[in-house]
CSV table of C-alpha atoms in Angstrom, one decimal:
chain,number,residue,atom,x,y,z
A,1,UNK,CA,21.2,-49.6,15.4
A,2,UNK,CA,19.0,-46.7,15.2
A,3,UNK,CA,19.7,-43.7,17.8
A,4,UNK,CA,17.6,-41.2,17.6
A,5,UNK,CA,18.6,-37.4,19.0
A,6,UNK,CA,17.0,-34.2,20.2
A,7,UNK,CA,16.6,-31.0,21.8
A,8,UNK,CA,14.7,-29.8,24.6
A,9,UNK,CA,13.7,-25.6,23.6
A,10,UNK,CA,12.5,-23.2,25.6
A,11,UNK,CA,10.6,-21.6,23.4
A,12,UNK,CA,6.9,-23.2,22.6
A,13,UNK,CA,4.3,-21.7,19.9
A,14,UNK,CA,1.6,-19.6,20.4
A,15,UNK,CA,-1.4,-20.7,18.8
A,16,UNK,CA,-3.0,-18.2,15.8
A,17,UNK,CA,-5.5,-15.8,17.9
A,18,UNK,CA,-4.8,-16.5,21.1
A,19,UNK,CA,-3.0,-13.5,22.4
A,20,UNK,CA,-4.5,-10.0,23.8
A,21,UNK,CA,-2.7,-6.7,24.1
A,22,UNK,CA,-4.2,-3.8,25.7
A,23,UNK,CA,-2.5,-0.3,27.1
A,24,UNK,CA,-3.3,3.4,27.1
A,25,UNK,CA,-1.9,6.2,24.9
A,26,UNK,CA,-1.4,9.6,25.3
A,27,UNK,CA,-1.2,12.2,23.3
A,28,UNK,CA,2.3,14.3,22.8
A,29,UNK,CA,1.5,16.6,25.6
A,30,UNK,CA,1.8,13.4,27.8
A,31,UNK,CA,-1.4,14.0,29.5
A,32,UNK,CA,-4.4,14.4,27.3
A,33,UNK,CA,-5.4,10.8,26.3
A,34,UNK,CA,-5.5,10.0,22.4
A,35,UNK,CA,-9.4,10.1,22.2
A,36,UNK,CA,-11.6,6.8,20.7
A,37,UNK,CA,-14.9,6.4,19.7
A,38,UNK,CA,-14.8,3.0,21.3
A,39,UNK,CA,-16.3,1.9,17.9
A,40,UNK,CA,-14.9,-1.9,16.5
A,41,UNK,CA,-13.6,-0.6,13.6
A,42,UNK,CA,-12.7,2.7,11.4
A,43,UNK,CA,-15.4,2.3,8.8
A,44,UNK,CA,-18.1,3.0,10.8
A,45,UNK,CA,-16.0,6.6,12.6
A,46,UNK,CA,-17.0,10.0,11.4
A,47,UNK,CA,-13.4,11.3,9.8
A,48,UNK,CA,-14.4,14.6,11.4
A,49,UNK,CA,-14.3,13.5,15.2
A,50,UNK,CA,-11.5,12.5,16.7
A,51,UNK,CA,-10.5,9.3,16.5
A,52,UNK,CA,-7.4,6.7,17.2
A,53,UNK,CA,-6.1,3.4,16.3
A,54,UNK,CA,-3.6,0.7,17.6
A,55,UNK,CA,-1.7,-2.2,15.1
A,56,UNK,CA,0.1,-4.9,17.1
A,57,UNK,CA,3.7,-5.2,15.4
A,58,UNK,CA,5.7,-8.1,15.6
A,59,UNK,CA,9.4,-6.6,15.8
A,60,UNK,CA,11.2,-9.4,13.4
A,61,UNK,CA,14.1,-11.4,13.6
A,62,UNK,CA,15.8,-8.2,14.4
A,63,UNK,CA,14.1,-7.2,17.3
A,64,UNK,CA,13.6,-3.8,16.7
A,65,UNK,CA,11.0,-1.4,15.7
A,66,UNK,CA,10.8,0.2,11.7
A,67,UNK,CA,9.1,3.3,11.0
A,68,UNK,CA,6.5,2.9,9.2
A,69,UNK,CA,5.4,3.7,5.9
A,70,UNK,CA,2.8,6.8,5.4
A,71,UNK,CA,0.2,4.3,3.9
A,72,UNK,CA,0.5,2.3,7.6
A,73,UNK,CA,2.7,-0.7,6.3
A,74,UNK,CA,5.7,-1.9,8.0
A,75,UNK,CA,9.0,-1.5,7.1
A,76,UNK,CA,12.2,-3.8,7.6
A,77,UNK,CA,11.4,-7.3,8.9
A,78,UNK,CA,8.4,-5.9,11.3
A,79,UNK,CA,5.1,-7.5,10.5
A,80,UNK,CA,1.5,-6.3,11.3
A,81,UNK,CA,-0.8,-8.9,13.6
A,82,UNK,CA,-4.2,-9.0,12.0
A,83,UNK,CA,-6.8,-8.7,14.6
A,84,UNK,CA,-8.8,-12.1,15.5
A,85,UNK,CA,-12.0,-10.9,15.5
A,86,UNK,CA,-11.8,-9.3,12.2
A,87,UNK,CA,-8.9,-11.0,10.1
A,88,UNK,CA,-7.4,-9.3,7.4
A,89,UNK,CA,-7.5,-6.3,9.8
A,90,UNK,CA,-4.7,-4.8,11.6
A,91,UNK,CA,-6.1,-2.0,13.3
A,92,UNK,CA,-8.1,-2.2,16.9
A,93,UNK,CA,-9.8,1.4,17.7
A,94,UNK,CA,-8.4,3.0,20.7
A,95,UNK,CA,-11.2,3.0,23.1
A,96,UNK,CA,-12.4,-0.4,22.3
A,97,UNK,CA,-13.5,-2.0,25.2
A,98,UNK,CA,-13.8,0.8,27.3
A,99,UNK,CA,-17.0,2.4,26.3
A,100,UNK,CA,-17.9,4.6,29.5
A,101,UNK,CA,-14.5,6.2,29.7
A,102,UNK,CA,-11.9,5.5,26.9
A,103,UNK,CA,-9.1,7.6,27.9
A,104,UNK,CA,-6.9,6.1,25.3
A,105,UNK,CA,-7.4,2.8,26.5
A,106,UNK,CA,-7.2,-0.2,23.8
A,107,UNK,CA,-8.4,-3.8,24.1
A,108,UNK,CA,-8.0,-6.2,21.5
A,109,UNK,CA,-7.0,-10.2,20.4
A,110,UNK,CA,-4.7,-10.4,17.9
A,111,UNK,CA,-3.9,-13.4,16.1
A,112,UNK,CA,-0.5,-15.1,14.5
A,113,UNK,CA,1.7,-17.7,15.4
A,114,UNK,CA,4.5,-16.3,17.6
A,115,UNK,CA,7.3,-17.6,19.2
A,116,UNK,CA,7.6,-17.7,23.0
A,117,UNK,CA,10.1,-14.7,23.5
A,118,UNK,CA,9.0,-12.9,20.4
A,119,UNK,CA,9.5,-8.8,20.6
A,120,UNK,CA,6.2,-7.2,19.8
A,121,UNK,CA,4.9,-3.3,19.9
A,122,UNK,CA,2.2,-1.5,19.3
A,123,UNK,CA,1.6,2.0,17.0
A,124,UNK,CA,-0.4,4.6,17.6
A,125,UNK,CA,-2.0,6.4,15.0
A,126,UNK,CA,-4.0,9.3,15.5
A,127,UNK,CA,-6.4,9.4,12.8
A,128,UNK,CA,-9.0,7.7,10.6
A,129,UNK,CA,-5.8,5.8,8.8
A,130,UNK,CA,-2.3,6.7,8.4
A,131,UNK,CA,-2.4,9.1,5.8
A,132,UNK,CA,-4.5,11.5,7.0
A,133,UNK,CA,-2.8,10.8,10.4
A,134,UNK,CA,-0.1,13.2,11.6
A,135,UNK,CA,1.3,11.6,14.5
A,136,UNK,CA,2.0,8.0,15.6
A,137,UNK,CA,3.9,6.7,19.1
A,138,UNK,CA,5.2,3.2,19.3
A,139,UNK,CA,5.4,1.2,23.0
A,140,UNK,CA,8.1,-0.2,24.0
A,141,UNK,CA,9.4,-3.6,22.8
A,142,UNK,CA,7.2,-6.1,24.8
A,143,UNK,CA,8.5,-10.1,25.2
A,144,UNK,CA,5.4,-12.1,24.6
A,145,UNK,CA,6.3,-14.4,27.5
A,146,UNK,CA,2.7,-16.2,27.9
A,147,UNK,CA,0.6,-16.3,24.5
A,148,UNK,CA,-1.9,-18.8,25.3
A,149,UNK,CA,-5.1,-16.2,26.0
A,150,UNK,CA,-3.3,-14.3,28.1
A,151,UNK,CA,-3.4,-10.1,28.3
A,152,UNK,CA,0.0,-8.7,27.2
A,153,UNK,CA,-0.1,-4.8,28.8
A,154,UNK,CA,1.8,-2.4,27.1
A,155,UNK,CA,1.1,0.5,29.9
A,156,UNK,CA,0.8,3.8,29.1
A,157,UNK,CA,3.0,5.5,26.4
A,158,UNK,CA,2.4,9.2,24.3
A,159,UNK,CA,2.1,9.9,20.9
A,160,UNK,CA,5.5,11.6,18.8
């Protein structure tokens, strides 16, 4: 006699590149809106005009966020989302998606097999790439609750 046994979980699987995130930062001041170029990515920016980008962090088995190296790497168990328009890029320009009015807003898909219940983030960087960058602001933890193509909104958060 064979019996066979299993478990019912909760959790489900997001498919690679099938989830969006999309907020607005703020500089320190809390007011002024980290400025973007709306461009798609930082290769084409001029590095003497303001400019901003966003990586999509996934927190880790920990749950909670690492600073990050100067170079823009993670740190701990946290691991950047490459974006799933461009892979083996982790950066989405603040202002994407928004080209009559950035204000700090970001737009972007990002792309990696998550967990139901995962804790992602996103950084704020406030340059052409982190080292020339002197300021970053993370969001909040976020639960990605609904992966399949659906917007995850980080709000509105400011700049350290």
């Amino acid at each position: 006699m064979l019996v066979l046994f299993g478990m019912y979980s909760a959790f489900g699987y997001a498919d690679a590149g099938t989830f969006s995130t999309g907020g607005r930062v703020l500089n320190a001041d809390g007011v002024t809106p980290l400025p973007g170029t709306g461009l798609k990515g930082k290769d084409s920016a001029d590095p003497d005009q303001p400019y901003g980008y966003i990586q999509c962090i996934y927190a880790g088995a920990d749950d909670a966020i690492d600073p990050p190296n100067a170079d823009g790497t993670t740190t701990g168990d946290d691991v950047l989302l490459e974006t799933a328009e461009f892979p083996g890029q982790f950066f989405t320009a603040v202002g994407e998606g928004f080209p009559f009015s950035p204000q700090g807003r970001f737009s972007e898909d990002f792309t990696y097999s998550l967990s139901i219940g995962a804790m992602i983030y996103c950084r704020a960087w406030n340059g052409t790439s982190p080292p020339v960058s002197t300021s970053y602001g993370d969001s909040a933890l976020y639960t990605l609750d609904n992966a399949i193509f659906a917007m995850n909104d980080f709000g509105t958060w400011s700049t350290d």
